[in-house]
PDB file of C-alpha atoms in Angstrom:
ATOM      1  CA  UNK A1221     176.945 -67.426   5.295  1.00 96.00           C
ATOM      2  CA  UNK A1222     180.523 -69.276   5.325  1.00 96.00           C
ATOM      3  CA  UNK A1223     181.839 -72.296   4.424  1.00 96.00           C
ATOM      4  CA  UNK A1224     185.345 -74.199   4.711  1.00 94.00           C
ATOM      5  CA  UNK A1225     187.312 -77.334   3.266  1.00 93.00           C
ATOM      6  CA  UNK A1226     190.148 -77.092   5.825  1.00 92.00           C
ATOM      7  CA  UNK A1227     191.551 -80.310   3.768  1.00 89.00           C
ATOM      8  CA  UNK A1228     191.183 -79.629   0.183  1.00 90.00           C
ATOM      9  CA  UNK A1229     192.526 -81.826  -1.709  1.00 85.00           C
ATOM     10  CA  UNK A1230     192.352 -84.813   0.791  1.00 84.00           C
ATOM     11  CA  UNK A1231     196.121 -85.394   1.507  1.00 82.00           C
ATOM     12  CA  UNK A1232     197.351 -82.064   3.463  1.00 83.00           C
ATOM     13  CA  UNK A1233     195.485 -79.502   5.165  1.00 86.00           C
ATOM     14  CA  UNK A1234     195.115 -76.980   3.178  1.00 92.00           C
ATOM     15  CA  UNK A1235     192.036 -74.978   3.859  1.00 95.00           C
ATOM     16  CA  UNK A1236     189.365 -73.170   1.447  1.00 96.00           C
ATOM     17  CA  UNK A1237     187.410 -69.850   2.479  1.00 97.00           C
ATOM     18  CA  UNK A1238     184.166 -68.439   1.064  1.00 97.00           C
ATOM     19  CA  UNK A1239     182.007 -66.079   2.775  1.00 97.00           C
ATOM     20  CA  UNK A1240     179.492 -63.250   2.564  1.00 98.00           C
ATOM     21  CA  UNK A1241     177.718 -61.704   4.463  1.00 97.00           C
ATOM     22  CA  UNK A1242     175.385 -58.621   4.875  1.00 97.00           C
ATOM     23  CA  UNK A1243     175.604 -56.608   8.267  1.00 96.00           C
ATOM     24  CA  UNK A1244     172.938 -54.371   9.586  1.00 93.00           C
ATOM     25  CA  UNK A1245     173.390 -51.730  12.536  1.00 91.00           C
ATOM     26  CA  UNK A1246     170.874 -48.871  13.971  1.00 90.00           C
ATOM     27  CA  UNK A1247     171.335 -46.107  16.200  1.00 83.00           C
ATOM     28  CA  UNK A1248     167.374 -45.631  17.427  1.00 87.00           C
ATOM     29  CA  UNK A1249     164.510 -47.357  17.758  1.00 85.00           C
ATOM     30  CA  UNK A1250     162.517 -46.356  14.174  1.00 86.00           C
ATOM     31  CA  UNK A1251     160.809 -48.617  12.341  1.00 85.00           C
ATOM     32  CA  UNK A1252     163.128 -49.233   8.663  1.00 79.00           C
ATOM     33  CA  UNK A1253     161.373 -47.296   6.329  1.00 83.00           C
ATOM     34  CA  UNK A1254     161.173 -44.265   8.024  1.00 86.00           C
ATOM     35  CA  UNK A1255     163.195 -41.551   6.871  1.00 84.00           C
ATOM     36  CA  UNK A1256     164.867 -40.186  10.026  1.00 87.00           C
ATOM     37  CA  UNK A1257     166.167 -43.773  10.443  1.00 90.00           C
ATOM     38  CA  UNK A1258     169.693 -44.159  11.021  1.00 92.00           C
ATOM     39  CA  UNK A1259     171.503 -47.444  10.037  1.00 92.00           C
ATOM     40  CA  UNK A1260     174.619 -49.184   8.719  1.00 93.00           C
ATOM     41  CA  UNK A1261     174.379 -52.039   6.288  1.00 95.00           C
ATOM     42  CA  UNK A1262     177.717 -54.102   4.653  1.00 96.00           C
ATOM     43  CA  UNK A1263     177.212 -57.063   2.390  1.00 98.00           C
ATOM     44  CA  UNK A1264     180.901 -58.313   1.633  1.00 97.00           C
ATOM     45  CA  UNK A1265     182.277 -61.814   0.219  1.00 98.00           C
ATOM     46  CA  UNK A1266     185.935 -63.309   0.583  1.00 97.00           C
ATOM     47  CA  UNK A1267     187.768 -66.053  -0.900  1.00 97.00           C
ATOM     48  CA  UNK A1268     190.555 -67.859   1.473  1.00 97.00           C
ATOM     49  CA  UNK A1269     192.988 -70.511   1.184  1.00 97.00           C
ATOM     50  CA  UNK A1270     194.797 -71.773   4.136  1.00 96.00           C
ATOM     51  CA  UNK A1271     197.889 -73.800   4.793  1.00 95.00           C
ATOM     52  CA  UNK A1272     200.267 -75.376   7.017  1.00 93.00           C
ATOM     53  CA  UNK A1273     204.067 -75.238   7.004  1.00 93.00           C
ATOM     54  CA  UNK A1274     206.281 -77.396   7.563  1.00 90.00           C
ATOM     55  CA  UNK A1275     208.884 -74.704   7.909  1.00 90.00           C
ATOM     56  CA  UNK A1276     210.551 -72.998  10.392  1.00 92.00           C
ATOM     57  CA  UNK A1277     208.286 -75.874  12.525  1.00 91.00           C
ATOM     58  CA  UNK A1278     205.306 -78.119  11.608  1.00 91.00           C
ATOM     59  CA  UNK A1279     203.013 -75.408  14.005  1.00 94.00           C
ATOM     60  CA  UNK A1280     203.251 -72.380  11.419  1.00 96.00           C
ATOM     61  CA  UNK A1281     200.576 -71.555   9.057  1.00 96.00           C
ATOM     62  CA  UNK A1282     199.728 -69.173   6.436  1.00 97.00           C
ATOM     63  CA  UNK A1283     196.343 -67.714   5.251  1.00 96.00           C
ATOM     64  CA  UNK A1284     195.590 -65.745   1.788  1.00 97.00           C
ATOM     65  CA  UNK A1285     192.343 -63.934   1.475  1.00 96.00           C
ATOM     66  CA  UNK A1286     191.833 -62.219  -1.772  1.00 90.00           C
ATOM     67  CA  UNK A1287     189.760 -60.947  -2.781  1.00 91.00           C
ATOM     68  CA  UNK A1288     187.724 -59.502  -0.011  1.00 96.00           C
ATOM     69  CA  UNK A1289     185.009 -57.000  -1.131  1.00 97.00           C
ATOM     70  CA  UNK A1290     183.028 -54.578   1.216  1.00 97.00           C
ATOM     71  CA  UNK A1291     179.651 -52.606   0.173  1.00 97.00           C
ATOM     72  CA  UNK A1292     179.019 -50.097   3.177  1.00 95.00           C
ATOM     73  CA  UNK A1293     175.764 -48.007   2.836  1.00 95.00           C
ATOM     74  CA  UNK A1294     174.933 -44.845   5.501  1.00 93.00           C
ATOM     75  CA  UNK A1295     171.428 -43.772   5.745  1.00 92.00           C
ATOM     76  CA  UNK A1296     171.942 -40.901   8.544  1.00 89.00           C
ATOM     77  CA  UNK A1297     174.561 -42.883  10.124  1.00 90.00           C
ATOM     78  CA  UNK A1298     177.060 -40.735  11.692  1.00 87.00           C
ATOM     79  CA  UNK A1299     180.701 -42.034  12.979  1.00 84.00           C
ATOM     80  CA  UNK A1300     181.795 -43.538  11.258  1.00 84.00           C
ATOM     81  CA  UNK A1301     182.881 -42.153   8.228  1.00 87.00           C
ATOM     82  CA  UNK A1302     183.153 -38.373   7.101  1.00 88.00           C
ATOM     83  CA  UNK A1303     180.016 -37.711   5.548  1.00 90.00           C
ATOM     84  CA  UNK A1304     176.506 -39.295   7.194  1.00 90.00           C
ATOM     85  CA  UNK A1305     174.846 -40.645   3.458  1.00 92.00           C
ATOM     86  CA  UNK A1306     176.214 -42.141   0.355  1.00 93.00           C
ATOM     87  CA  UNK A1307     178.566 -45.249   0.371  1.00 95.00           C
ATOM     88  CA  UNK A1308     181.910 -46.740   0.606  1.00 95.00           C
ATOM     89  CA  UNK A1309     183.654 -50.405  -1.216  1.00 96.00           C
ATOM     90  CA  UNK A1310     186.135 -51.947  -0.147  1.00 96.00           C
ATOM     91  CA  UNK A1311     188.140 -54.521  -1.862  1.00 97.00           C
ATOM     92  CA  UNK A1312     191.674 -56.081   0.045  1.00 97.00           C
ATOM     93  CA  UNK A1313     193.531 -58.729   0.406  1.00 97.00           C
ATOM     94  CA  UNK A1314     195.066 -60.021   3.478  1.00 97.00           C
ATOM     95  CA  UNK A1315     198.155 -62.338   4.723  1.00 98.00           C
ATOM     96  CA  UNK A1316     197.905 -63.530   8.205  1.00 98.00           C
ATOM     97  CA  UNK A1317     201.117 -65.588   9.196  1.00 98.00           C
ATOM     98  CA  UNK A1318     200.327 -67.673  12.809  1.00 97.00           C
ATOM     99  CA  UNK A1319     202.087 -69.998  14.649  1.00 97.00           C
ATOM    100  CA  UNK A1320     200.486 -71.676  17.094  1.00 96.00           C
ATOM    101  CA  UNK A1321     200.545 -74.416  19.457  1.00 95.00           C
ATOM    102  CA  UNK A1322     198.180 -74.444  21.727  1.00 95.00           C
ATOM    103  CA  UNK A1323     197.369 -77.347  23.935  1.00 89.00           C
ATOM    104  CA  UNK A1324     193.123 -77.474  23.498  1.00 87.00           C
ATOM    105  CA  UNK A1325     191.523 -75.089  21.769  1.00 85.00           C
ATOM    106  CA  UNK A1326     188.603 -75.263  24.047  1.00 89.00           C
ATOM    107  CA  UNK A1327     190.034 -75.037  27.447  1.00 88.00           C
ATOM    108  CA  UNK A1328     193.910 -74.815  26.844  1.00 91.00           C
ATOM    109  CA  UNK A1329     196.198 -75.405  29.531  1.00 88.00           C
ATOM    110  CA  UNK A1330     199.310 -75.019  27.453  1.00 91.00           C
ATOM    111  CA  UNK A1331     201.093 -73.844  24.700  1.00 95.00           C
ATOM    112  CA  UNK A1332     201.178 -69.651  22.947  1.00 96.00           C
ATOM    113  CA  UNK A1333     200.049 -68.789  19.808  1.00 96.00           C
ATOM    114  CA  UNK A1334     201.438 -65.764  17.820  1.00 97.00           C
ATOM    115  CA  UNK A1335     199.237 -64.034  14.815  1.00 98.00           C
ATOM    116  CA  UNK A1336     200.652 -61.411  11.939  1.00 98.00           C
ATOM    117  CA  UNK A1337     198.820 -60.103   9.648  1.00 98.00           C
ATOM    118  CA  UNK A1338     198.582 -57.491   7.317  1.00 98.00           C
ATOM    119  CA  UNK A1339     195.348 -56.226   4.922  1.00 97.00           C
ATOM    120  CA  UNK A1340     195.512 -53.369   2.440  1.00 97.00           C
ATOM    121  CA  UNK A1341     193.776 -51.861  -0.187  1.00 96.00           C
ATOM    122  CA  UNK A1342     194.936 -50.811  -4.150  1.00 94.00           C
ATOM    123  CA  UNK A1343     196.650 -47.213  -3.765  1.00 93.00           C
ATOM    124  CA  UNK A1344     193.886 -46.177  -6.424  1.00 91.00           C
ATOM    125  CA  UNK A1345     195.088 -42.302  -5.384  1.00 89.00           C
ATOM    126  CA  UNK A1346     198.227 -43.776  -7.175  1.00 88.00           C
ATOM    127  CA  UNK A1347     197.094 -44.525 -10.667  1.00 87.00           C
ATOM    128  CA  UNK A1348     194.215 -41.574 -11.381  1.00 86.00           C
ATOM    129  CA  UNK A1349     193.929 -38.006 -11.681  1.00 82.00           C
ATOM    130  CA  UNK A1350     191.769 -36.660  -9.367  1.00 85.00           C
ATOM    131  CA  UNK A1351     192.811 -33.481  -6.830  1.00 86.00           C
ATOM    132  CA  UNK A1352     191.827 -34.853  -3.626  1.00 86.00           C
ATOM    133  CA  UNK A1353     191.747 -31.133  -1.915  1.00 84.00           C
ATOM    134  CA  UNK A1354     188.583 -30.490  -4.553  1.00 86.00           C
ATOM    135  CA  UNK A1355     186.622 -32.596  -3.597  1.00 90.00           C
ATOM    136  CA  UNK A1356     183.639 -33.657  -1.915  1.00 89.00           C
ATOM    137  CA  UNK A1357     184.530 -36.236   1.154  1.00 89.00           C
ATOM    138  CA  UNK A1358     181.800 -39.072  -0.382  1.00 89.00           C
ATOM    139  CA  UNK A1359     183.654 -39.218  -4.171  1.00 90.00           C
ATOM    140  CA  UNK A1360     187.160 -39.543  -1.705  1.00 90.00           C
ATOM    141  CA  UNK A1361     186.606 -42.529   0.125  1.00 90.00           C
ATOM    142  CA  UNK A1362     183.829 -43.652  -2.462  1.00 92.00           C
ATOM    143  CA  UNK A1363     187.360 -46.630  -3.190  1.00 93.00           C
ATOM    144  CA  UNK A1364     188.854 -47.722   0.716  1.00 93.00           C
ATOM    145  CA  UNK A1365     192.587 -47.486   0.174  1.00 94.00           C
ATOM    146  CA  UNK A1366     194.934 -47.839   3.671  1.00 95.00           C
ATOM    147  CA  UNK A1367     197.177 -50.814   4.578  1.00 96.00           C
ATOM    148  CA  UNK A1368     196.800 -52.914   8.107  1.00 97.00           C
ATOM    149  CA  UNK A1369     198.799 -54.728   9.872  1.00 98.00           C
ATOM    150  CA  UNK A1370     198.019 -56.572  13.711  1.00 98.00           C
ATOM    151  CA  UNK A1371     200.335 -59.068  15.840  1.00 98.00           C
ATOM    152  CA  UNK A1372     198.877 -60.550  18.436  1.00 98.00           C
ATOM    153  CA  UNK A1373     200.471 -62.763  21.169  1.00 98.00           C
ATOM    154  CA  UNK A1374     198.594 -65.377  23.758  1.00 96.00           C
ATOM    155  CA  UNK A1375     200.193 -67.992  26.269  1.00 96.00           C
ATOM    156  CA  UNK A1376     198.935 -70.126  28.502  1.00 95.00           C
ATOM    157  CA  UNK A1377     201.165 -71.202  31.468  1.00 92.00           C
ATOM    158  CA  UNK A1378     199.769 -73.616  34.153  1.00 89.00           C
ATOM    159  CA  UNK A1379     200.342 -72.598  38.088  1.00 90.00           C
ATOM    160  CA  UNK A1380     199.681 -75.485  39.858  1.00 87.00           C
ATOM    161  CA  UNK A1381     201.182 -78.379  37.511  1.00 77.00           C
ATOM    162  CA  UNK A1382     200.179 -81.574  40.023  1.00 75.00           C
ATOM    163  CA  UNK A1383     196.605 -80.303  40.097  1.00 73.00           C
ATOM    164  CA  UNK A1384     193.754 -82.513  38.011  1.00 78.00           C
ATOM    165  CA  UNK A1385     192.001 -79.075  37.246  1.00 79.00           C
ATOM    166  CA  UNK A1386     195.909 -76.521  36.613  1.00 83.00           C
ATOM    167  CA  UNK A1387     194.906 -72.917  37.352  1.00 89.00           C
ATOM    168  CA  UNK A1388     196.484 -71.229  33.729  1.00 91.00           C
ATOM    169  CA  UNK A1389     197.220 -68.054  33.136  1.00 94.00           C
ATOM    170  CA  UNK A1390     196.843 -66.204  30.094  1.00 95.00           C
ATOM    171  CA  UNK A1391     198.514 -63.921  28.899  1.00 96.00           C
ATOM    172  CA  UNK A1392     196.950 -61.887  25.859  1.00 97.00           C
ATOM    173  CA  UNK A1393     198.308 -58.767  24.068  1.00 98.00           C
ATOM    174  CA  UNK A1394     197.720 -57.390  20.369  1.00 98.00           C
ATOM    175  CA  UNK A1395     199.015 -54.250  18.904  1.00 97.00           C
ATOM    176  CA  UNK A1396     197.663 -53.126  15.503  1.00 98.00           C
ATOM    177  CA  UNK A1397     198.562 -49.316  13.465  1.00 97.00           C
ATOM    178  CA  UNK A1398     195.988 -48.171  10.110  1.00 96.00           C
ATOM    179  CA  UNK A1399     198.158 -46.339   7.674  1.00 95.00           C
ATOM    180  CA  UNK A1400     196.972 -44.333   4.647  1.00 93.00           C
ATOM    181  CA  UNK A1401     198.396 -44.926   0.963  1.00 92.00           C
ATOM    182  CA  UNK A1402     198.062 -41.177   0.564  1.00 89.00           C
ATOM    183  CA  UNK A1403     198.319 -37.825   2.606  1.00 87.00           C
ATOM    184  CA  UNK A1404     195.976 -36.314   0.547  1.00 84.00           C
ATOM    185  CA  UNK A1405     192.830 -39.034   0.463  1.00 85.00           C
ATOM    186  CA  UNK A1406     194.164 -39.601   4.804  1.00 80.00           C
TER     187      UNK A1406
END
């Protein structure tokens, strides 16, 4: 479930977004009540606020998502965390700054879009007195802690400008970094 009010207040394009979701991922064809079933469920919710900026130009916008909560439940599921059974909590905030001058959103013919986003959790390991060298991975990752930085860009360039249906070159790139708050936790 997701809802966005794009004109919060009715005078400026300020947005308010609310979302809640539950996903189920399985790696086998066994019935859900089978004890050998391998699955992971993710339940989450978030609240966000967006605003169009006037500076440096009218194409900039900012979006703040606070809080965003995710609950991961694993049952015999490998490859995501260092344990196969258990649960993980993630409480984070995300800040995105975007400049978007794309001409048409469905079939863009010109313009560009740049997005820089930061998503981070509180550094729980800095505030508690746990010895992370002597606890289980389930207890270590009870609350995830990380910093994620992401940058994406896309450019649309008309190659034959005189044609009714122009041929458009779409160049896209992106990269990101995922960093821990503490080397002991990882």
